[in-house]
Tab-separated table of C-alpha atoms in Angstrom:
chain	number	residue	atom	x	y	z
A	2	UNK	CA	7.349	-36.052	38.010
A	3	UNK	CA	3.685	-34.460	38.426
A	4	UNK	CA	3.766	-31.895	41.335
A	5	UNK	CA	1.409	-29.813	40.374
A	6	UNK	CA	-0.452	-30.763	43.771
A	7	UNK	CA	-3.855	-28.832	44.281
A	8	UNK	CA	-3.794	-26.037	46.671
A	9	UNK	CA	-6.861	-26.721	47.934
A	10	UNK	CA	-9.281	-29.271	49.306
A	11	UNK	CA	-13.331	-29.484	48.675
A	12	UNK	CA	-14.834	-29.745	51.828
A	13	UNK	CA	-18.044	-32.314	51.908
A	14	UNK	CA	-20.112	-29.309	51.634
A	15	UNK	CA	-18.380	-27.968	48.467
A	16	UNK	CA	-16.770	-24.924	49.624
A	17	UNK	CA	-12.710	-25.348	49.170
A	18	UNK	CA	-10.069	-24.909	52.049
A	19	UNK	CA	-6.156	-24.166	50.998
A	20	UNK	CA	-4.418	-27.345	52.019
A	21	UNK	CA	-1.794	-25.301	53.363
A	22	UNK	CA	-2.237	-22.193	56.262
A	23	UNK	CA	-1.083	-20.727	58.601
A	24	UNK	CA	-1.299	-21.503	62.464
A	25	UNK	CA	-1.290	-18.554	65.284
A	26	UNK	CA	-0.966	-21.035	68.400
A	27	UNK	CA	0.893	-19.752	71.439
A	28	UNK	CA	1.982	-16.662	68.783
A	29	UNK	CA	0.733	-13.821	70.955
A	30	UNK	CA	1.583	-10.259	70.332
A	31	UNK	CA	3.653	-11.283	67.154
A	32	UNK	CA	0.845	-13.054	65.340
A	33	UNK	CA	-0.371	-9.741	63.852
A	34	UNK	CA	3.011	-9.402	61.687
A	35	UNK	CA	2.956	-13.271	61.154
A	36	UNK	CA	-0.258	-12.955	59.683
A	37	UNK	CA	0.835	-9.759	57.384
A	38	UNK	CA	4.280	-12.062	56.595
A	39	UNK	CA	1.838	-14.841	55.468
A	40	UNK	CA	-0.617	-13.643	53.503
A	41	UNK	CA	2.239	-11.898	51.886
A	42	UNK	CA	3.970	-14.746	50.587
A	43	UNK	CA	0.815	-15.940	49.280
A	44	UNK	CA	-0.493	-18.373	52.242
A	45	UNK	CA	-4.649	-17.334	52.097
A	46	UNK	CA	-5.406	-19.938	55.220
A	47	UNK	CA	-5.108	-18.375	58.393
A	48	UNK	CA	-6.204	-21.058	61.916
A	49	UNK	CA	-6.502	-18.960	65.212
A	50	UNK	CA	-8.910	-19.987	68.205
A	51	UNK	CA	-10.797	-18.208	70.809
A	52	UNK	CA	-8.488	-19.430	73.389
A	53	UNK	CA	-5.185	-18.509	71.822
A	54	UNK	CA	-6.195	-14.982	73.046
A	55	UNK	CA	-5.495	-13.534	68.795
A	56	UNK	CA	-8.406	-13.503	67.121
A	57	UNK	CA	-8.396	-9.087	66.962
A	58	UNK	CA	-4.907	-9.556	65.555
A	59	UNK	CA	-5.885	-12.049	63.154
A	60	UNK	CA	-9.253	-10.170	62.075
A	61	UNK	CA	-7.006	-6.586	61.767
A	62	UNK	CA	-4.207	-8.242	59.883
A	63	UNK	CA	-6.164	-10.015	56.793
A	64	UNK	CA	-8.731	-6.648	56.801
A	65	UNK	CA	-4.940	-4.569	56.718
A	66	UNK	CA	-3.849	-6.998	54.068
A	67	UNK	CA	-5.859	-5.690	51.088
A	68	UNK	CA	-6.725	-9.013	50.097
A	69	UNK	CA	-10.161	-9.402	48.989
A	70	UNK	CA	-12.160	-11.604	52.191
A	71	UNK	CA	-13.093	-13.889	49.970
A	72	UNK	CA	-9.571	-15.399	48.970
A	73	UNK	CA	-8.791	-15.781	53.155
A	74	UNK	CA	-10.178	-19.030	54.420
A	75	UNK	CA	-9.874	-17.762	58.288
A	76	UNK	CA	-10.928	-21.001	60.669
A	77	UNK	CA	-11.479	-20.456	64.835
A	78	UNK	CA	-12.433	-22.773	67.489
A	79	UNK	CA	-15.107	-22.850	70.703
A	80	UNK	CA	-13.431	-23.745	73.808
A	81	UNK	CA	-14.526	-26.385	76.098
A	82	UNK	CA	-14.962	-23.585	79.297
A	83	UNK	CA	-17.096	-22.131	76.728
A	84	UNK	CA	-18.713	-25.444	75.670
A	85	UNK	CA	-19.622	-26.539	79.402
A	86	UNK	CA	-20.958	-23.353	80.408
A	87	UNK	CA	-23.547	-23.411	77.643
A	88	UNK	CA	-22.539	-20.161	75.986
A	89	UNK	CA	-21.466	-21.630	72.853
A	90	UNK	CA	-23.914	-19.095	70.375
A	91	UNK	CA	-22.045	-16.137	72.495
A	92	UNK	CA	-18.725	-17.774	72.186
A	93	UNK	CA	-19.591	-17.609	68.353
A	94	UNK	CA	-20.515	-14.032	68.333
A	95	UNK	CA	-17.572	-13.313	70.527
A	96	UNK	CA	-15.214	-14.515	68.021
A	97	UNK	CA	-17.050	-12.940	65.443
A	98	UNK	CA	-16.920	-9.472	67.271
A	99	UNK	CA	-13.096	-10.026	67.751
A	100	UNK	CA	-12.308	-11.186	64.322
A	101	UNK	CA	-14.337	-8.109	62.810
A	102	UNK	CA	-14.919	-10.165	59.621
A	103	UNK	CA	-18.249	-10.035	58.128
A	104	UNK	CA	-18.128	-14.211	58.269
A	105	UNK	CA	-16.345	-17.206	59.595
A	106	UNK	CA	-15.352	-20.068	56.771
A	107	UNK	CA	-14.632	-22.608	59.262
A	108	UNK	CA	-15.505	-22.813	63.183
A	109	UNK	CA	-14.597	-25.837	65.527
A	110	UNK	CA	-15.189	-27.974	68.188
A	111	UNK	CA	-11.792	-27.279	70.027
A	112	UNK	CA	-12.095	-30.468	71.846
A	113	UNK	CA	-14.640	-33.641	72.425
A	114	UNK	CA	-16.007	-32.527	75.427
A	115	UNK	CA	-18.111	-35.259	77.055
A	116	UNK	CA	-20.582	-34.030	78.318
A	117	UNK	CA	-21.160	-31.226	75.840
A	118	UNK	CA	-20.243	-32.265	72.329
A	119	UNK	CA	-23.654	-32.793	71.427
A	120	UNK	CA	-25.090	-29.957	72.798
A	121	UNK	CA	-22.376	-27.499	70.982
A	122	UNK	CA	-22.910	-29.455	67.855
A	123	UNK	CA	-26.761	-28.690	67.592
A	124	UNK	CA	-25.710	-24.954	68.587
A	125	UNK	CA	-23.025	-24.850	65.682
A	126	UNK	CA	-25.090	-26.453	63.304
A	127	UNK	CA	-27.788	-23.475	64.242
A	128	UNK	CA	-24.951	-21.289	63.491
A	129	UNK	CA	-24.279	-22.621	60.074
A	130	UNK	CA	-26.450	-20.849	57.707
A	131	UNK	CA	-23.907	-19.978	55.193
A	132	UNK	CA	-24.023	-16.143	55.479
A	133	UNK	CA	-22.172	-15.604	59.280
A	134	UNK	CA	-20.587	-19.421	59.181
A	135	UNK	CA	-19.442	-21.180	56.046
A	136	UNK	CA	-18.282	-24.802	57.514
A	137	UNK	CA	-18.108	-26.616	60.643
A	138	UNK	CA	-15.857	-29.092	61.802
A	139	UNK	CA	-14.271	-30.596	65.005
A	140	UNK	CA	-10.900	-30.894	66.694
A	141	UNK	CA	-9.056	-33.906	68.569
A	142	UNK	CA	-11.922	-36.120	67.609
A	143	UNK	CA	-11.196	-39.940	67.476
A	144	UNK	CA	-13.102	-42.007	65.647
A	145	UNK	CA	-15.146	-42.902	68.451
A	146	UNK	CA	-16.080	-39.532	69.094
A	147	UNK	CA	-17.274	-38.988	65.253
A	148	UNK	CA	-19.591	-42.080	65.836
A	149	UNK	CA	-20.976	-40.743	68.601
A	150	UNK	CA	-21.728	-37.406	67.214
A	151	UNK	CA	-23.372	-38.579	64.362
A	152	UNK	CA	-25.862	-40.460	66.640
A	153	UNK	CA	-27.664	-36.920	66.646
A	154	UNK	CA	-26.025	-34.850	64.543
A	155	UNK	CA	-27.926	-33.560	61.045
A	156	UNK	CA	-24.598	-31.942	59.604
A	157	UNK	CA	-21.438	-34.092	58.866
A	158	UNK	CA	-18.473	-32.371	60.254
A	159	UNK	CA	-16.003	-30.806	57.085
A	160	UNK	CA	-13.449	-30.993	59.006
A	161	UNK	CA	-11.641	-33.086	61.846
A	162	UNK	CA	-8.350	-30.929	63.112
A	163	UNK	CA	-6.240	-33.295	65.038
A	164	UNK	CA	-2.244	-34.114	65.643
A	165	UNK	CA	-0.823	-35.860	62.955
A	166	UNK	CA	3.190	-35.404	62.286
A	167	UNK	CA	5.713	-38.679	61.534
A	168	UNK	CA	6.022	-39.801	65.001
A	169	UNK	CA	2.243	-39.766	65.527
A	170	UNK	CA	1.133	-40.607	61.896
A	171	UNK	CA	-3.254	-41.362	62.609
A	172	UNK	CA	-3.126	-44.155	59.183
A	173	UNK	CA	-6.208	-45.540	60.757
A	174	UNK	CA	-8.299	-42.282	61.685
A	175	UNK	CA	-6.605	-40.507	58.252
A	176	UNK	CA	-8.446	-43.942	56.558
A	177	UNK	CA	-11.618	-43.542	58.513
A	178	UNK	CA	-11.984	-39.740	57.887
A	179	UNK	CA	-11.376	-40.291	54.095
A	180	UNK	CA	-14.089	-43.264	54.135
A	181	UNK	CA	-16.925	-40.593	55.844
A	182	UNK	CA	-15.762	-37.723	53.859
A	183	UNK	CA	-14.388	-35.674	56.176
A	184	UNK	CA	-11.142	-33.449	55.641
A	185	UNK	CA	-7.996	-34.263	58.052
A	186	UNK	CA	-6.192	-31.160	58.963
A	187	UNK	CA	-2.152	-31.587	60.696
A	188	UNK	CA	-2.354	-29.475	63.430
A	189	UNK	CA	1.059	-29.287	65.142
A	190	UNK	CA	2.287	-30.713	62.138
A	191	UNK	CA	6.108	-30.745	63.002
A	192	UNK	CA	5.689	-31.558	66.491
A	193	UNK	CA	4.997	-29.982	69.445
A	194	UNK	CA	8.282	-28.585	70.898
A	195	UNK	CA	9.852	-32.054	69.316
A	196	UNK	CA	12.989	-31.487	68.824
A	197	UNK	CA	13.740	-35.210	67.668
A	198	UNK	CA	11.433	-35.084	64.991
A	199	UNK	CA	12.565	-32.208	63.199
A	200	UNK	CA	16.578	-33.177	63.824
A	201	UNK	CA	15.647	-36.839	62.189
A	202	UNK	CA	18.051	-38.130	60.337
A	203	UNK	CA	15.981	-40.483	58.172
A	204	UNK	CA	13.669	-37.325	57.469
A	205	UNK	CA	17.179	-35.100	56.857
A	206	UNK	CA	18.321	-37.539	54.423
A	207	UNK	CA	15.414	-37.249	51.953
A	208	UNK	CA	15.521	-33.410	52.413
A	209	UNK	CA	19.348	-33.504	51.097
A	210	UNK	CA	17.957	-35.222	48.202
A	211	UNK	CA	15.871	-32.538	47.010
A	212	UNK	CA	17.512	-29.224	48.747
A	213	UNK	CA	14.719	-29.476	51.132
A	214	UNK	CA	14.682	-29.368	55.197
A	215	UNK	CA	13.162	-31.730	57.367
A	216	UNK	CA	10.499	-29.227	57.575
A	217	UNK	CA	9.763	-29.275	54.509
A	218	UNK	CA	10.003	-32.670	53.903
A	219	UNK	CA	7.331	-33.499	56.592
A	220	UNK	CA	5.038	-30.482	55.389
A	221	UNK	CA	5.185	-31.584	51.904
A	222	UNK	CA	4.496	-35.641	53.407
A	223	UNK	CA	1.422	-33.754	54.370
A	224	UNK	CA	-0.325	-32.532	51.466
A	225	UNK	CA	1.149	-35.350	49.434
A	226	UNK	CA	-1.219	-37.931	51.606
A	227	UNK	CA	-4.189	-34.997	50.975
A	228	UNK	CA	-4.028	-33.918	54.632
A	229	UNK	CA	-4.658	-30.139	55.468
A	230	UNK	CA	-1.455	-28.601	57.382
A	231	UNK	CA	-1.131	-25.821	59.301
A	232	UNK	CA	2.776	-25.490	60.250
A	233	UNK	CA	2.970	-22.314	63.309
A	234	UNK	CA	5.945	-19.873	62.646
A	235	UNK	CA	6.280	-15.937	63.887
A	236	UNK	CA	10.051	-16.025	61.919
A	237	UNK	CA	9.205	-14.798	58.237
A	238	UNK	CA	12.348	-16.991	56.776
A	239	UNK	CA	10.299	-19.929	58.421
A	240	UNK	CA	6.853	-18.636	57.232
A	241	UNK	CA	8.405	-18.703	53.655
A	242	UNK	CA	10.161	-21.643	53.748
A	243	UNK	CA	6.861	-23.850	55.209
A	244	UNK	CA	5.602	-22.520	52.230
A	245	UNK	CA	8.349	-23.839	49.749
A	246	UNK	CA	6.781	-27.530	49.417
A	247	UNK	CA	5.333	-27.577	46.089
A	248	UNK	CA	8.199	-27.801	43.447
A	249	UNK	CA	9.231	-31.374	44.835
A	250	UNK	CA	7.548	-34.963	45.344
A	251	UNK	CA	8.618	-37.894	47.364
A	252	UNK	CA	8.590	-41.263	46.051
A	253	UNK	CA	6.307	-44.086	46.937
A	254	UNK	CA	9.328	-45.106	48.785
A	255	UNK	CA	10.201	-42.455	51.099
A	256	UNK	CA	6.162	-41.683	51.639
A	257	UNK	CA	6.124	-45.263	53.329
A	258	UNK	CA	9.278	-44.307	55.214
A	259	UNK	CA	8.143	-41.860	56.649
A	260	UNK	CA	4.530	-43.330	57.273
A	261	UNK	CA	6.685	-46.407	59.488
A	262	UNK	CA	8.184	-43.805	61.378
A	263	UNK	CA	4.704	-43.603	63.857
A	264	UNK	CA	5.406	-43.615	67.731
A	265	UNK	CA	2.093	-42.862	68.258
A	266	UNK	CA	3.449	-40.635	70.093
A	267	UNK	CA	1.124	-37.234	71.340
A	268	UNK	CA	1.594	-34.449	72.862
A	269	UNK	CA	-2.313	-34.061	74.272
A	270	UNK	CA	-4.566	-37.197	74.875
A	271	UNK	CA	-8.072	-36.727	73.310
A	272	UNK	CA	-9.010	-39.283	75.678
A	273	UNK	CA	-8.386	-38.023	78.636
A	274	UNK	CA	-7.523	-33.598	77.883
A	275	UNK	CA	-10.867	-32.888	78.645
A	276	UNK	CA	-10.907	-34.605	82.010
A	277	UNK	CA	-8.549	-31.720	83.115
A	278	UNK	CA	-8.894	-28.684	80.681
């Protein structure tokens, strides 16, 4: 049984993102010590966004860490109130100010915002000179969207950040990204509040097999397909044991399982979010 999985992806711009990290969503004042917890344990992916309200927290606990900056892949995201108002360069600096990193590896466009995914594109690829901004990628982008950015865009995104978990499983948009060379990354990779998905009993089953919980099981479905994950956790048990995904490998079998197991079922719309956020 090979597991020796690599612990990292190359981006189409050759710069390597950990295929597993850590996400700060909704993890307020706590997301200071998850961070610490994280990069303890050995996690060196850390995905925060301007609107989460963390980005100081994030920036103070990976500069507290002692860890070299160069072995922290740290991504953030440009909100669409930010996007639609045109201040997407001081968005960028604002994150950068907050962060109080000397660069950002990846930055994103949080959402497809109609009428100003273009625009924030030509601004990010501005922004991308290598120094201040390593990568840049999008976020909830269908594959409609890609086509349409590429209409006018000069730089590929690295990255497309969107909800992929068992009940909502993307085959065809995981398919298309790997065909144009762009990295999928899980976000809300367990679910969002889905308390079905991680009781499954299907997904339980396999985890008895190998000592594993359905956590687990799904995370390590993740990086076995090649998909960037970013599981969100404040608990450090649950930090750890996100992490613990790497000394097991499911079958061809129990891959498709879990594959047939799609709902299409999501918690946000990319078609229609931005009509209201």
């Amino acid at each position: 049984m090979n597991m020796n999985l690599p612990d990292s992806v190359t981006l189409n711009n050759g710069k390597s993102m950990p295929i597993l990290g850590l996400g700060v969503f909704q993890s307020a004042e706590k997301t200071y010590d998850a961070v610490r917890c994280a990069l303890e344990l050995g996690y060196r992916h850390i995905d925060t966004a301007s609107l989460y309200g963390n980005e100081e927290q994030v920036g103070r606990a990976v500069r507290d860490s002692g860890i070299p900056r160069s072995e922290i892949f740290v991504t953030t995201k440009i909100w669409n109130s930010e996007q639609r108002s045109h201040r997407q360069k001081e968005a960028f600096w604002a994150s950068m100010e907050r962060l109080n990193l000397d660069y950002i590896d990846l930055y994103l466009l949080h959402w497809p915002v109609p009428e100003s995914f273009h625009e924030s594109w030509a601004v990010l690829e501005e922004l991308y000179d290598g120094k201040n901004l390593k990568s840049i990628g999008v976020s909830n982008f269908l594959e409609h969207h890609i086509d349409e950015l590429m209409t006018t865009a000069k730089v590929k995104p690295a990255v497309d950040q969107v909800e992929v978990h068992p009940y909502n499983t993307k085959y065809e948009l995981r398919q298309y990204l790997i065909e144009h060379q762009i990295a999928c990354e899980a976000l809300s990779p367990l679910g969002r509040d889905n308390k079905e998905l991680i009781t499954d009993p299907r997904i339980g089953e396999i985890g008895q097999k190998y000592g594993k919980t359905i956590a687990q099981v799904i995370l390590r479905w993740d990086v076995q397909n090649g998909i960037i994950t970013i599981p969100k956790s404040v608990h450090p048990d649950r930090i750890r044991q996100n992490s613990e995904i790497f000394d097991f490998e499911l079958t061809a079998e129990e891959m498709l399982l879990i594959e047939q197991m799609n709902r299409n079922q999501l918690h946000e719309d990319p078609e229609t979010f931005c009509n209201f956020y």
